CSV table of C-alpha atoms and ligand atoms in Angstrom, one decimal:
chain,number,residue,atom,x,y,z
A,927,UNK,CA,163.3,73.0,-184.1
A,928,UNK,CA,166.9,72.3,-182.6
A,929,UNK,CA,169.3,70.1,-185.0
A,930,UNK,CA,170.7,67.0,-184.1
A,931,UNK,CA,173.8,68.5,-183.1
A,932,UNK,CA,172.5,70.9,-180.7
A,933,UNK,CA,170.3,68.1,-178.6
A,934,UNK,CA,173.6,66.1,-178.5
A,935,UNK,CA,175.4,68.8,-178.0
A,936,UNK,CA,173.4,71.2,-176.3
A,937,UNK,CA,175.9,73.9,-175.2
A,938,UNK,CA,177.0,74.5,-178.6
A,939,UNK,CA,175.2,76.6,-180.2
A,940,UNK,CA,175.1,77.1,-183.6
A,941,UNK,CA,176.1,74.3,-186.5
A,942,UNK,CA,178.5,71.5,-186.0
A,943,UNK,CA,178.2,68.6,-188.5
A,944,UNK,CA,178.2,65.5,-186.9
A,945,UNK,CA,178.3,62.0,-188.9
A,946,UNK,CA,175.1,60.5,-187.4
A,947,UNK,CA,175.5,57.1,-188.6
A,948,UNK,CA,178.4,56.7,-186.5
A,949,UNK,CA,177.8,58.4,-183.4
A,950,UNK,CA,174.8,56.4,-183.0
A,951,UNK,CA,176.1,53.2,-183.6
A,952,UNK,CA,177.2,52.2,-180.3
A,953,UNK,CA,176.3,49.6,-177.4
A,954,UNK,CA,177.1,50.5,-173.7
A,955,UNK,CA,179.1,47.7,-171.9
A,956,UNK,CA,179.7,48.5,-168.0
A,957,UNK,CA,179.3,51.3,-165.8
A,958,UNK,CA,182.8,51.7,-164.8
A,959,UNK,CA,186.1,49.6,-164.1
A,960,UNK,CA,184.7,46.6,-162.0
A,961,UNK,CA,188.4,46.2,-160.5
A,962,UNK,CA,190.5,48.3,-158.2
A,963,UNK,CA,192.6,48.6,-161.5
A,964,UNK,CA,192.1,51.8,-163.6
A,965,UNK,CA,193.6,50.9,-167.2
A,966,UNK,CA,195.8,53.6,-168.3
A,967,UNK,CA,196.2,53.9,-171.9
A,968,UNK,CA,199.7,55.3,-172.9
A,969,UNK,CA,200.3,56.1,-176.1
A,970,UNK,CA,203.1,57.0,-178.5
A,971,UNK,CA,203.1,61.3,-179.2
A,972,UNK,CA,205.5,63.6,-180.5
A,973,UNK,CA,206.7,64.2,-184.2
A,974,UNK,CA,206.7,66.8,-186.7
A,975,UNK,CA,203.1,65.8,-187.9
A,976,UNK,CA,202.0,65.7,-184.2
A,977,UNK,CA,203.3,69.1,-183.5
A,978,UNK,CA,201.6,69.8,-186.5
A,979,UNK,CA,197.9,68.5,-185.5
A,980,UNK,CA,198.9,70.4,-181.9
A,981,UNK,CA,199.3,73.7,-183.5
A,982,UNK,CA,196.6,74.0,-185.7
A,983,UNK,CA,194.0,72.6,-183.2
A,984,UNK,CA,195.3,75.8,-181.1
A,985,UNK,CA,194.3,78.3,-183.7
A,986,UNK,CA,192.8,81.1,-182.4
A,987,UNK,CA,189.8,82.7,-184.9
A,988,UNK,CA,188.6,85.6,-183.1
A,989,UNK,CA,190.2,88.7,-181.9
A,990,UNK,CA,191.3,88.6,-178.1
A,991,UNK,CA,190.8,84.9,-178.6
A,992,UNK,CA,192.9,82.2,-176.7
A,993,UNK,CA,194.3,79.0,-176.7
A,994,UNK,CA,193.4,76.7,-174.2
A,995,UNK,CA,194.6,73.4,-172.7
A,996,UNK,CA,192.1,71.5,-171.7
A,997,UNK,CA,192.7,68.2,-169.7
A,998,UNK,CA,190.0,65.2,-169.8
A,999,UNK,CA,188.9,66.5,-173.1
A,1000,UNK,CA,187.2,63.2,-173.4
A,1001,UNK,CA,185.3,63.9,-170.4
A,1002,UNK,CA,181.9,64.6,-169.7
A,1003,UNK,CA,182.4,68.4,-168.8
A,1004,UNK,CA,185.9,68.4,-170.7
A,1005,UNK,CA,184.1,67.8,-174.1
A,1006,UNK,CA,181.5,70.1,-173.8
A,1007,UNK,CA,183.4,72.9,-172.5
A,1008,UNK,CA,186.0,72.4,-175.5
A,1009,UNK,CA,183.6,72.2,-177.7
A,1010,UNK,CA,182.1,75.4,-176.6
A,1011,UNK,CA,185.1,77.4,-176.7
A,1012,UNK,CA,186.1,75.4,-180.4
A,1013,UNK,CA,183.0,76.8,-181.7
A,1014,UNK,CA,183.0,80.6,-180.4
A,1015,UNK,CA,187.1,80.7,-182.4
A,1016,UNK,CA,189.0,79.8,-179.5
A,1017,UNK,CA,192.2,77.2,-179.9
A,1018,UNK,CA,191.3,74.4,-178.2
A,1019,UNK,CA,194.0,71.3,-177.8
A,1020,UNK,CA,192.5,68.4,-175.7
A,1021,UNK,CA,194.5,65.7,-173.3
A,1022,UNK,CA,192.8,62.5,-172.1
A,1023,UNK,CA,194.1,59.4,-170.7
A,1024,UNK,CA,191.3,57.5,-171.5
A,1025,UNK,CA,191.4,55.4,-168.5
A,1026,UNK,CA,188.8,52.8,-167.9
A,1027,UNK,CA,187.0,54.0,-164.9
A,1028,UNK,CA,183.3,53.8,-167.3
A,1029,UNK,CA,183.3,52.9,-170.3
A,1030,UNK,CA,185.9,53.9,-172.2
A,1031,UNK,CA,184.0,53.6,-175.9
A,1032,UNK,CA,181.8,56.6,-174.4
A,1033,UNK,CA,185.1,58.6,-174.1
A,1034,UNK,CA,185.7,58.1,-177.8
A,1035,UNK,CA,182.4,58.6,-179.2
A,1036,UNK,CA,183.1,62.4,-177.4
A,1037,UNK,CA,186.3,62.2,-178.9
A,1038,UNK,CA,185.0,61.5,-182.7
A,1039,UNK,CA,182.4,64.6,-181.9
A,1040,UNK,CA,185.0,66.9,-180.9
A,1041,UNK,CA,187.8,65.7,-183.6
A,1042,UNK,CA,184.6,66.6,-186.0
A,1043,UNK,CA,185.4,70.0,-184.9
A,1044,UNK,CA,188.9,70.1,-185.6
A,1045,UNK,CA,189.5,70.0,-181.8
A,1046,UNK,CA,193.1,67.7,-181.7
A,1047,UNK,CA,193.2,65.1,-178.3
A,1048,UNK,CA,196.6,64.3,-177.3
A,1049,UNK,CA,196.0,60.3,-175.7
A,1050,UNK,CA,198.3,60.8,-172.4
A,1051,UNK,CA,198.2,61.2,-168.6
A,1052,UNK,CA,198.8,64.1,-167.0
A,1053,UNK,CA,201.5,63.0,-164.7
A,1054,UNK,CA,203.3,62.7,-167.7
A,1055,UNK,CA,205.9,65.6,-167.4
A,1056,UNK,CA,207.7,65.6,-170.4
A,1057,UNK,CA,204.5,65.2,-172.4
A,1058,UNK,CA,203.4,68.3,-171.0
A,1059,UNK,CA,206.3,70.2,-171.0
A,1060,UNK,CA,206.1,69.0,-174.9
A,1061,UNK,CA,203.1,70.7,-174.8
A,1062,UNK,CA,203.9,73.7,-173.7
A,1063,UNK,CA,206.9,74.5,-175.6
A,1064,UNK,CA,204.3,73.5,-179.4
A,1065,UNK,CA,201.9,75.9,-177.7
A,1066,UNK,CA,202.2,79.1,-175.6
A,1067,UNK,CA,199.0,78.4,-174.0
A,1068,UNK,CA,196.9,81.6,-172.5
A,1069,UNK,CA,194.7,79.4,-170.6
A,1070,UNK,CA,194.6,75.9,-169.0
A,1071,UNK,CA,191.0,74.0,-168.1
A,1072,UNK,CA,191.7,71.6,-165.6
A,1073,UNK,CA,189.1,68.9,-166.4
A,1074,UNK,CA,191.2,65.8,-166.1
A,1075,UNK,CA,190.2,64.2,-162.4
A,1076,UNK,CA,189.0,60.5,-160.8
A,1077,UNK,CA,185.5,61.0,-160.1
A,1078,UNK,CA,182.8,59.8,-158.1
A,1079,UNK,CA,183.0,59.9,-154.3
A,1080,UNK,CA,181.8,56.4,-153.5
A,1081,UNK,CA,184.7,54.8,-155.8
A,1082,UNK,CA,187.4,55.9,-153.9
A,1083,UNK,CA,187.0,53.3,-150.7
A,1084,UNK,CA,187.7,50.9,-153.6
A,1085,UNK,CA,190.5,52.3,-155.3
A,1086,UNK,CA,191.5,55.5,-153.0
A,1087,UNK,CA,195.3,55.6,-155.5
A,1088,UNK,CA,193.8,56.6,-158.3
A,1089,UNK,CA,191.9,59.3,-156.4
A,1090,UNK,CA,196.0,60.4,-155.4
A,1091,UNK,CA,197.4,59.8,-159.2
A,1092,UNK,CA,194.7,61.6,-160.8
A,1093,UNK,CA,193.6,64.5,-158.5
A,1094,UNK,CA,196.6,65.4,-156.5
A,1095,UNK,CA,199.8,63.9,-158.5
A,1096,UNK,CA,198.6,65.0,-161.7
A,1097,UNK,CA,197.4,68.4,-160.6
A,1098,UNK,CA,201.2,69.1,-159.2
A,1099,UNK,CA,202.8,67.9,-162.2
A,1100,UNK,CA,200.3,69.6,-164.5
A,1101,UNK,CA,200.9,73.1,-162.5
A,1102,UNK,CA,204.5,72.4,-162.3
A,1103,UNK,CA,204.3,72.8,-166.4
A,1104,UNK,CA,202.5,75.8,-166.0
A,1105,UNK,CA,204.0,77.5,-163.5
A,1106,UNK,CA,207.8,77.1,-165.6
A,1107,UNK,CA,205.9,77.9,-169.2
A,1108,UNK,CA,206.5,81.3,-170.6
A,1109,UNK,CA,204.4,83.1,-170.4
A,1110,UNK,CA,202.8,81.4,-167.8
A,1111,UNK,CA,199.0,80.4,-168.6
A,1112,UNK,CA,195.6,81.0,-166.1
A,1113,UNK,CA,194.6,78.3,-164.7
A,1114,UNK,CA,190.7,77.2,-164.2
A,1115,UNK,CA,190.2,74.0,-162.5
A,1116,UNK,CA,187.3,71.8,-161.3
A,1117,UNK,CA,187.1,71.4,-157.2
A,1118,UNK,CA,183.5,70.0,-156.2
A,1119,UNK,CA,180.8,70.6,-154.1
A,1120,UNK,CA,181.7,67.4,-151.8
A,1121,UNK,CA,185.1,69.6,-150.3
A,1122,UNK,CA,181.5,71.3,-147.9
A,1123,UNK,CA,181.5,67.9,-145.8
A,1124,UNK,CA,179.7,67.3,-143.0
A,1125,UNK,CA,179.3,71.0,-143.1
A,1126,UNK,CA,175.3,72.0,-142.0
A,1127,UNK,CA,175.2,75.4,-143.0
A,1128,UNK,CA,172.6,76.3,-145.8
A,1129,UNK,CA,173.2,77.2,-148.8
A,1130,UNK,CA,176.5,76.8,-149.3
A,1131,UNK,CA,178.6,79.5,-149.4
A,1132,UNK,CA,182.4,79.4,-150.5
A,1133,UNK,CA,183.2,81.2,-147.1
A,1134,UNK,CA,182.4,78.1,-145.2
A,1135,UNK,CA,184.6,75.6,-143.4
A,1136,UNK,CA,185.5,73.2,-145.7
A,1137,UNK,CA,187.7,71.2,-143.6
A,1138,UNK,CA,185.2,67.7,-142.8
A,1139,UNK,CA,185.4,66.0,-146.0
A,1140,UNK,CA,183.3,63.3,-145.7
A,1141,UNK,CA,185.3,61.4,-148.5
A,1142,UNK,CA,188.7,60.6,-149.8
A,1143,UNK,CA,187.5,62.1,-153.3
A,1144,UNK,CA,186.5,64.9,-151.0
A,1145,UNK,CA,189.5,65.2,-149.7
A,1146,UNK,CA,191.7,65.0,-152.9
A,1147,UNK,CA,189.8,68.0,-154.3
A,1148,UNK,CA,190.0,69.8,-151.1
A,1149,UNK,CA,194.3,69.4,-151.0
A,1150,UNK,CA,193.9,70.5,-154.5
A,1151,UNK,CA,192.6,74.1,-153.6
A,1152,UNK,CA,195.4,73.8,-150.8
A,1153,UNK,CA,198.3,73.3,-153.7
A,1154,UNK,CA,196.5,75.6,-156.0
A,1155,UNK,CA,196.6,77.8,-153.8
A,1156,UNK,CA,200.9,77.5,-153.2
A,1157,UNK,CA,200.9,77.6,-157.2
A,1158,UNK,CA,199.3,81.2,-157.1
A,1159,UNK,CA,201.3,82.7,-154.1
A,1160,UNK,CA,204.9,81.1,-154.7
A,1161,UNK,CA,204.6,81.4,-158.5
A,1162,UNK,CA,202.4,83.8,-159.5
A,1163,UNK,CA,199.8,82.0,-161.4
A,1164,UNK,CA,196.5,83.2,-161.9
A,1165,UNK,CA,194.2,80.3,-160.4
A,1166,UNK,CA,190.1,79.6,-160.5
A,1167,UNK,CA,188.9,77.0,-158.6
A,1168,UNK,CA,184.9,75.8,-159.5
A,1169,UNK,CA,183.1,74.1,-156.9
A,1170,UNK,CA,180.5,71.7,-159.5
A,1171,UNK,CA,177.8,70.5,-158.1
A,1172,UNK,CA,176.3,67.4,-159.5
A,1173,UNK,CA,176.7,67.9,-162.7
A,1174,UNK,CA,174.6,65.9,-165.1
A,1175,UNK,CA,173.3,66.2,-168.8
A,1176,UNK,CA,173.8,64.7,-172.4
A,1177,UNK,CA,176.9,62.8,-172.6
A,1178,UNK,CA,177.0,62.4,-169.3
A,1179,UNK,CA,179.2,59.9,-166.9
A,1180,UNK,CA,177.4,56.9,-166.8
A,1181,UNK,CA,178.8,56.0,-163.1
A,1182,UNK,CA,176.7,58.8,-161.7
A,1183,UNK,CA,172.9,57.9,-159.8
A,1184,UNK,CA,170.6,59.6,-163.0
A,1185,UNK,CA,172.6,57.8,-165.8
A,1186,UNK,CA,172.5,54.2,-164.0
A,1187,UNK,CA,168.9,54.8,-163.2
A,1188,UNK,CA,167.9,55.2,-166.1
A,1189,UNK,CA,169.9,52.3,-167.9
A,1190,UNK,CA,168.4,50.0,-165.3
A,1191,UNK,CA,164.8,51.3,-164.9
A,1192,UNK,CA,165.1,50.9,-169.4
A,1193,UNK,CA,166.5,47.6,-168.4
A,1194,UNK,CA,163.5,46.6,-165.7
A,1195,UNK,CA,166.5,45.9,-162.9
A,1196,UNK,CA,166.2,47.4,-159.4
A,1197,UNK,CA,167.3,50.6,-158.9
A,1198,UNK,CA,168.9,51.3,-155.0
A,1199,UNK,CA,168.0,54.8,-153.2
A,1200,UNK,CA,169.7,55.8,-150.7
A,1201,UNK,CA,168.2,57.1,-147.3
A,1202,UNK,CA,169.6,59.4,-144.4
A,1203,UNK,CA,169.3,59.9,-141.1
A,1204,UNK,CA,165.7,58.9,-139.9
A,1205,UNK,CA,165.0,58.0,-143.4
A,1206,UNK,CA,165.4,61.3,-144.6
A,1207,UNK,CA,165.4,61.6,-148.0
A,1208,UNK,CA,169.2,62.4,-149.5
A,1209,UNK,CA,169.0,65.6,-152.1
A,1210,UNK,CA,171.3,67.5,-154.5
A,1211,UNK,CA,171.7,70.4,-156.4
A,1212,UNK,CA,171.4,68.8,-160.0
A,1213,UNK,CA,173.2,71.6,-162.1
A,1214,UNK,CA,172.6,70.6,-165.6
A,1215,UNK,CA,175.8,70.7,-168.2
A,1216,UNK,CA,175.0,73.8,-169.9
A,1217,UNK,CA,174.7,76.2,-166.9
A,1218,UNK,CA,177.9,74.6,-165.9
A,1219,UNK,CA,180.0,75.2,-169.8
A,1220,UNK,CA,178.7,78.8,-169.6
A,1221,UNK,CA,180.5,79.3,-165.5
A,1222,UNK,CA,183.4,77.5,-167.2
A,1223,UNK,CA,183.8,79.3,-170.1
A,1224,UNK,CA,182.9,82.8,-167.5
A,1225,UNK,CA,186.1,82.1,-165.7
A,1226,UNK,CA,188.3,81.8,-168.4
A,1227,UNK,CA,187.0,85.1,-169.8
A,1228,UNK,CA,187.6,86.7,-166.0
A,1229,UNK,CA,190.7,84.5,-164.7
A,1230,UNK,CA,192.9,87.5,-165.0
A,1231,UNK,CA,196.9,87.3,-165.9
A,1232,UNK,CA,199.1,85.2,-164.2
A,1233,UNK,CA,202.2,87.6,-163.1
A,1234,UNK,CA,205.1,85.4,-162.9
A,1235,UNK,CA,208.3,84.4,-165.3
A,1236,UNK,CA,211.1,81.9,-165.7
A,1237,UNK,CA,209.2,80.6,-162.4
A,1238,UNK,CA,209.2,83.5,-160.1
A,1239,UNK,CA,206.0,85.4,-159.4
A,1240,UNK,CA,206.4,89.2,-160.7
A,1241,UNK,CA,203.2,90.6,-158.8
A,1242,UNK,CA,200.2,89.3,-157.3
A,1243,UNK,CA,198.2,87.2,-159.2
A,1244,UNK,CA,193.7,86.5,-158.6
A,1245,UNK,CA,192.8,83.4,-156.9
A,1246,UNK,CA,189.1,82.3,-156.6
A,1247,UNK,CA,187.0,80.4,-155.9
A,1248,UNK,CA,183.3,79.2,-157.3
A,1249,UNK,CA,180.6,77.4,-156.5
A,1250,UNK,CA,178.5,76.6,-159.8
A,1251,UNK,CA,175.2,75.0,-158.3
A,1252,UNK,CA,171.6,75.1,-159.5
A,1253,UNK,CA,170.8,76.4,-156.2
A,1254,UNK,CA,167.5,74.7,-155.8
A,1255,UNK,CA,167.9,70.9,-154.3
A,1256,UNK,CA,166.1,68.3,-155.4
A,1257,UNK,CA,165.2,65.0,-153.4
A,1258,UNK,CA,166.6,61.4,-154.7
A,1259,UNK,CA,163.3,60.1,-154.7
A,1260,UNK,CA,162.1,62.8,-156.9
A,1261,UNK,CA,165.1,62.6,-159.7
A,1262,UNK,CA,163.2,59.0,-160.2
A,1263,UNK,CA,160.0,60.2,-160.4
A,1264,UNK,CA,161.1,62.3,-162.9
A,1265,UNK,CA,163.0,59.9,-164.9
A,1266,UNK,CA,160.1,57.4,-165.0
A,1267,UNK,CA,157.8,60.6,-166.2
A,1268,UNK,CA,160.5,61.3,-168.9
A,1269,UNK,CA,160.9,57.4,-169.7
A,1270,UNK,CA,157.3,56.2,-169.3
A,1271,UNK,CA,158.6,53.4,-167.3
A,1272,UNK,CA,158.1,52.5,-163.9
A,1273,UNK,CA,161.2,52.4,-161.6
A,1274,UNK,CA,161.6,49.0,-159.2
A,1275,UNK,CA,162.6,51.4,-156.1
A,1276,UNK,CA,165.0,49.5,-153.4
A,1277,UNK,CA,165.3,52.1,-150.8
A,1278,UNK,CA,168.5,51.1,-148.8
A,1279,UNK,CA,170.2,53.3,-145.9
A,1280,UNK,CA,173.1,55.2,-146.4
A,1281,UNK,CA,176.4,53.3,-146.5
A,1282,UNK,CA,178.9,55.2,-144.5
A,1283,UNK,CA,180.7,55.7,-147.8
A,1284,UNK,CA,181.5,58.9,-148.3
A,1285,UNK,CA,178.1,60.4,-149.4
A,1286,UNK,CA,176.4,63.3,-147.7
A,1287,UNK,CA,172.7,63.8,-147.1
A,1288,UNK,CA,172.5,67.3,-148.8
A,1289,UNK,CA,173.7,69.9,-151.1
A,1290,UNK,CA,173.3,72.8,-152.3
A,1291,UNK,CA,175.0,76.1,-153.6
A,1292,UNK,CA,175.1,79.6,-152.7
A,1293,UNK,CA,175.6,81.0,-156.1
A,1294,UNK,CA,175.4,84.9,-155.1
A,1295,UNK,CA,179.7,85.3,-155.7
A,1296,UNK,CA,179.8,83.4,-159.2
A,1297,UNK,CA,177.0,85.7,-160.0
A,1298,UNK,CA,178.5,89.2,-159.9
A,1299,UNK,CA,181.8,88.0,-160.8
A,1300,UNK,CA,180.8,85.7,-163.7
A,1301,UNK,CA,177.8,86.4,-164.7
A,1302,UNK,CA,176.8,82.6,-163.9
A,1303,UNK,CA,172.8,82.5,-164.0
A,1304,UNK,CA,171.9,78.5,-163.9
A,1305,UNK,CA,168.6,78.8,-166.1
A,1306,UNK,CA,167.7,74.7,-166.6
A,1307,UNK,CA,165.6,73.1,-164.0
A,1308,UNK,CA,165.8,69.1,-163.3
A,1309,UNK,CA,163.3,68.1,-165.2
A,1310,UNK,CA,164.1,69.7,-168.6
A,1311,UNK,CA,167.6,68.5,-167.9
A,1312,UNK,CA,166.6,65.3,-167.6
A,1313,UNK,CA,164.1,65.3,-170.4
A,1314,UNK,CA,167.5,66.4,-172.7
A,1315,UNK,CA,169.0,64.0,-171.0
A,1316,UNK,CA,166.2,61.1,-171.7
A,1317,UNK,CA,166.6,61.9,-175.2
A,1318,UNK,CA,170.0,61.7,-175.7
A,1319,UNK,CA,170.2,58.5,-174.1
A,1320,UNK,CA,167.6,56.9,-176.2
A,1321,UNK,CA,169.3,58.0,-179.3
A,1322,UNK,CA,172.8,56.9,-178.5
A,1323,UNK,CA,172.3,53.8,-177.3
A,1324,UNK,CA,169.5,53.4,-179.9
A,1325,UNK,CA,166.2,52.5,-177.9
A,1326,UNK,CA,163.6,52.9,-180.0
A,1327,UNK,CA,160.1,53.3,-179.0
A,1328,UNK,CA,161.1,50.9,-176.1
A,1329,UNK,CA,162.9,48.1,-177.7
A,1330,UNK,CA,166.4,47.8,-177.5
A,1331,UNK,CA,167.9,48.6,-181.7
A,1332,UNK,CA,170.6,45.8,-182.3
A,1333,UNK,CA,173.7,48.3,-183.5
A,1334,UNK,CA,177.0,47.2,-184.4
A,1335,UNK,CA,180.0,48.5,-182.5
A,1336,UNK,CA,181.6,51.5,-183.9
A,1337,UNK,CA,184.9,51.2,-184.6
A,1338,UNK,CA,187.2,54.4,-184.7
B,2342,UGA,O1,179.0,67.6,-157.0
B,2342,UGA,C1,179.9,66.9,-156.6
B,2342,UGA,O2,180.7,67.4,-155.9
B,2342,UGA,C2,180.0,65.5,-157.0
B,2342,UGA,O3,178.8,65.1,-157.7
B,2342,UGA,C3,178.7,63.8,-158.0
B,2342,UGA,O4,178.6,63.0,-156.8
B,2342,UGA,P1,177.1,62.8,-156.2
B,2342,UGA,O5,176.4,64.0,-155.8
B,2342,UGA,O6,177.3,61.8,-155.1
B,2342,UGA,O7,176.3,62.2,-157.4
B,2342,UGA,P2,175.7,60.8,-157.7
B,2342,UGA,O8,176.7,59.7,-157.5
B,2342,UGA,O9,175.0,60.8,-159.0
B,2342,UGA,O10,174.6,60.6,-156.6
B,2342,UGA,C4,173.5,61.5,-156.5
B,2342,UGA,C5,172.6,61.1,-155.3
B,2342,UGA,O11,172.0,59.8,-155.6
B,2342,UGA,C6,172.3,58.9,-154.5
B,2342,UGA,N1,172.4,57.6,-155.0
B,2342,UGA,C7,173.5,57.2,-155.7
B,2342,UGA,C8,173.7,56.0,-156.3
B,2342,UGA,C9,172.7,55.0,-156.0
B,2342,UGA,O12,172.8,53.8,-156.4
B,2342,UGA,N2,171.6,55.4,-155.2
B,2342,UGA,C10,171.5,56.6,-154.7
B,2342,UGA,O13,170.5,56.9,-154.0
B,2342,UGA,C11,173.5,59.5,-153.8
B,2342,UGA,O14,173.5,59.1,-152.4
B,2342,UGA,C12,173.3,61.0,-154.0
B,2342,UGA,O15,172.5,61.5,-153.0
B,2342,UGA,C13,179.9,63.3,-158.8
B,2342,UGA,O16,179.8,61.9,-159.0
B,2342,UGA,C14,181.2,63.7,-158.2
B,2342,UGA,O17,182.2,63.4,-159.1
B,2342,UGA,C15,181.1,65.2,-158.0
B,2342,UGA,O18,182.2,65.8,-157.6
């Protein structure tokens, strides 16, 4: 029978103790920042104790180990990834800004878990250059995780700056820092299935135009395989881009369709499902968390040196990129069908066309490259995603047999 830890937890295998009473004791609030104003929390860092925390969190305890950066930590992929890498000996030191974009207290429940481990998160932006720099001269990092990013492609016709702070600004500044640090880490980022567009062609396959992007999120992660790209040529740094497609799972972001759904069909509220063209049902490649840790963690193993010093490239240095899909679509209409299965509820289904905001009617990966150069095998279908999911979501916010459990805030 799995432990606790590995259902909340799933791509960890293996034991992690996790205080139960706490992480369980915690209400949700709101899906995401309500305004055009993402909060960013700054807060104070530096010190000999801090420098302290920094280096021991980047222990490495295994031989041809590394030490890895990872930005957004506190994120949905950031947390399982670091906690992946954490448990296999890796040093792992985690950054987070811990903006308000969803639910903040979500982002620090992830954070307990992954302090728990002995994994250190640095509260800072990455735009903030002399924080990394600080960084980087505690740590010679061997690797860098790019995790840190606005999300959600329908968000950014209401706050399209935060889309440039996050997934263009930072990026520069963040490979600015990498690019001057010696010796100079690899670099594995996260791109996104939505840079495909308006694209038609089936399946996906990195070698197609990626040049329509149907949204400014789209658009942000496209310039970043653009500037990535200038980082690798000009200066020498190893770079691995990963096209994710829908990711979803435990600990999930609760502004994304399967995570609302389910709080509201819990919650006996509408639920609104989108139709295309001809109503057409819309449908995605739902890659579940796990598949994705293990293409995440496969690139860092494969990135490859970077080749340059004092900020001069030395030789060529690899620069790919991946699509990490499921590579078997699944309809809207049935990711609710499957949710009420997994809840025993019935959903109240508003079927609604479209918005031209950004979406696109399809996805759906081509995953024959990450394959033979990653080993990346997806293995979890929908519905047992889901049903992990479902379970996890129950037990944190404490439903129990179909009542709401009244839980007291937990306060870190
Ligand atoms: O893979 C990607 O590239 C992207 O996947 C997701 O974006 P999306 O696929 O739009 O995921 P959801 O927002 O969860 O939407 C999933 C599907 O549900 C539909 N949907 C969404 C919300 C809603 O209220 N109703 C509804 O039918 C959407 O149109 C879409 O077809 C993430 O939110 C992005 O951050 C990520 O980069």
């Amino acid at each position: 029978m799995p432990s606790l830890e590995d259902e909340l937890f799933p791509s960890t295998p293996g034991k992690f103790k996790i205080d139960r009473a706490n992480t369980m004791n915690r209400q949700f609030h709101r899906c995401f920042a309500s305004t055009s104003t993402i909060r960013y929390f700054t807060a104070s860092w530096g010190g000999i104790q801090w420098e302290k925390q920094i280096r021991h969190s980047a222990q490495i305890h295994r031989s041809n180990g590394m030490s890895v950066l990872v930005t957004g930590a506190a994120g949905f992929v950031g947390s399982h990834v670091s906690l992946a890498l954490k448990k296999r000996g890796d040093g792992v030191v985690g950054i987070d800004n811990f903006n308000n974009y969803y639910d903040p207290s979500l982002k620090r429940a992830r954070k307990y878990l992954l302090n728990n481990q002995g994994i250190f998160i640095v509260e800072g932006d990455i735009n903030d250059a002399r924080l990394i720099a600080k960084l980087f001269d505690t740590v010679a990092f061997t690797h860098v995780m790019n995790l840190a990013a606005q999300a959600g492609v329908r968000y950014a016709m209401e706050n399209p700056h935060s889309y440039v702070h996050s997934n263009i600004a930072g990026l520069v500044t963040l490979l600015e820092a990498c690019k001057s640090a010696n010796p100079q880490p690899s670099v594995v980022w996260a791109s996104s299935s939505s840079v495909y567009g308006l694209n038609e062609k089936v399946p996906f396959s990195e070698t197609d135009r990626t040049d329509q992007p149907a949204s400014l999120y789209a658009a942000t992660k496209k310039a970043g395989e653009e500037i990535t790209h200038t980082y690798n040529h000009i200066y020498g740094l190893s770079i691995t881009g990963l096209r994710f497609f829908t990711v979803y799972g435990p600990w999930g972001r609760p502004d994304m369709a399967y995570f609302s759904f389910t709080r509201n069909i819990l919650q006996g509220k509408p639920i609104t499902v989108y139709r295309g063209k001809d109503r057409a049902d819309l449908a995605r490649d739902f890659t579940f968390i796990d598949d994705i840790v293990k293409g995440c963690v496969g690139s860092l193993d494969t990135s490859g040196k970077s080749t340059g010093s004092g900020g001069k490239k030395r030789g060529p240095a690899p620069y790919r990129i991946f699509n990490l899909g499921n590579t078997s679509p699944v309809t809207v209409p049935t990711l609710v069908s499957i949710l009420e299965r997994h809840l025993k509820v019935k959903a109240k289904r508003k079927f609604v066309d479209m918005p031209g905001n950004g979406d696109v009617p399809f996805t759906h990966a081509n995953i024959s490259l990450a394959q033979r150069e990653l080993g990346y095998k997806p293995t979890t279908d929908l519905a047992t995603g889901l049903k992990k999911f479902v379970k996890w979501y129950l037990s944190y916010y404490g439903y129990n047999h179909g009542k709401r459990c009244k839980l007291d805030l937990f306060i870190y």
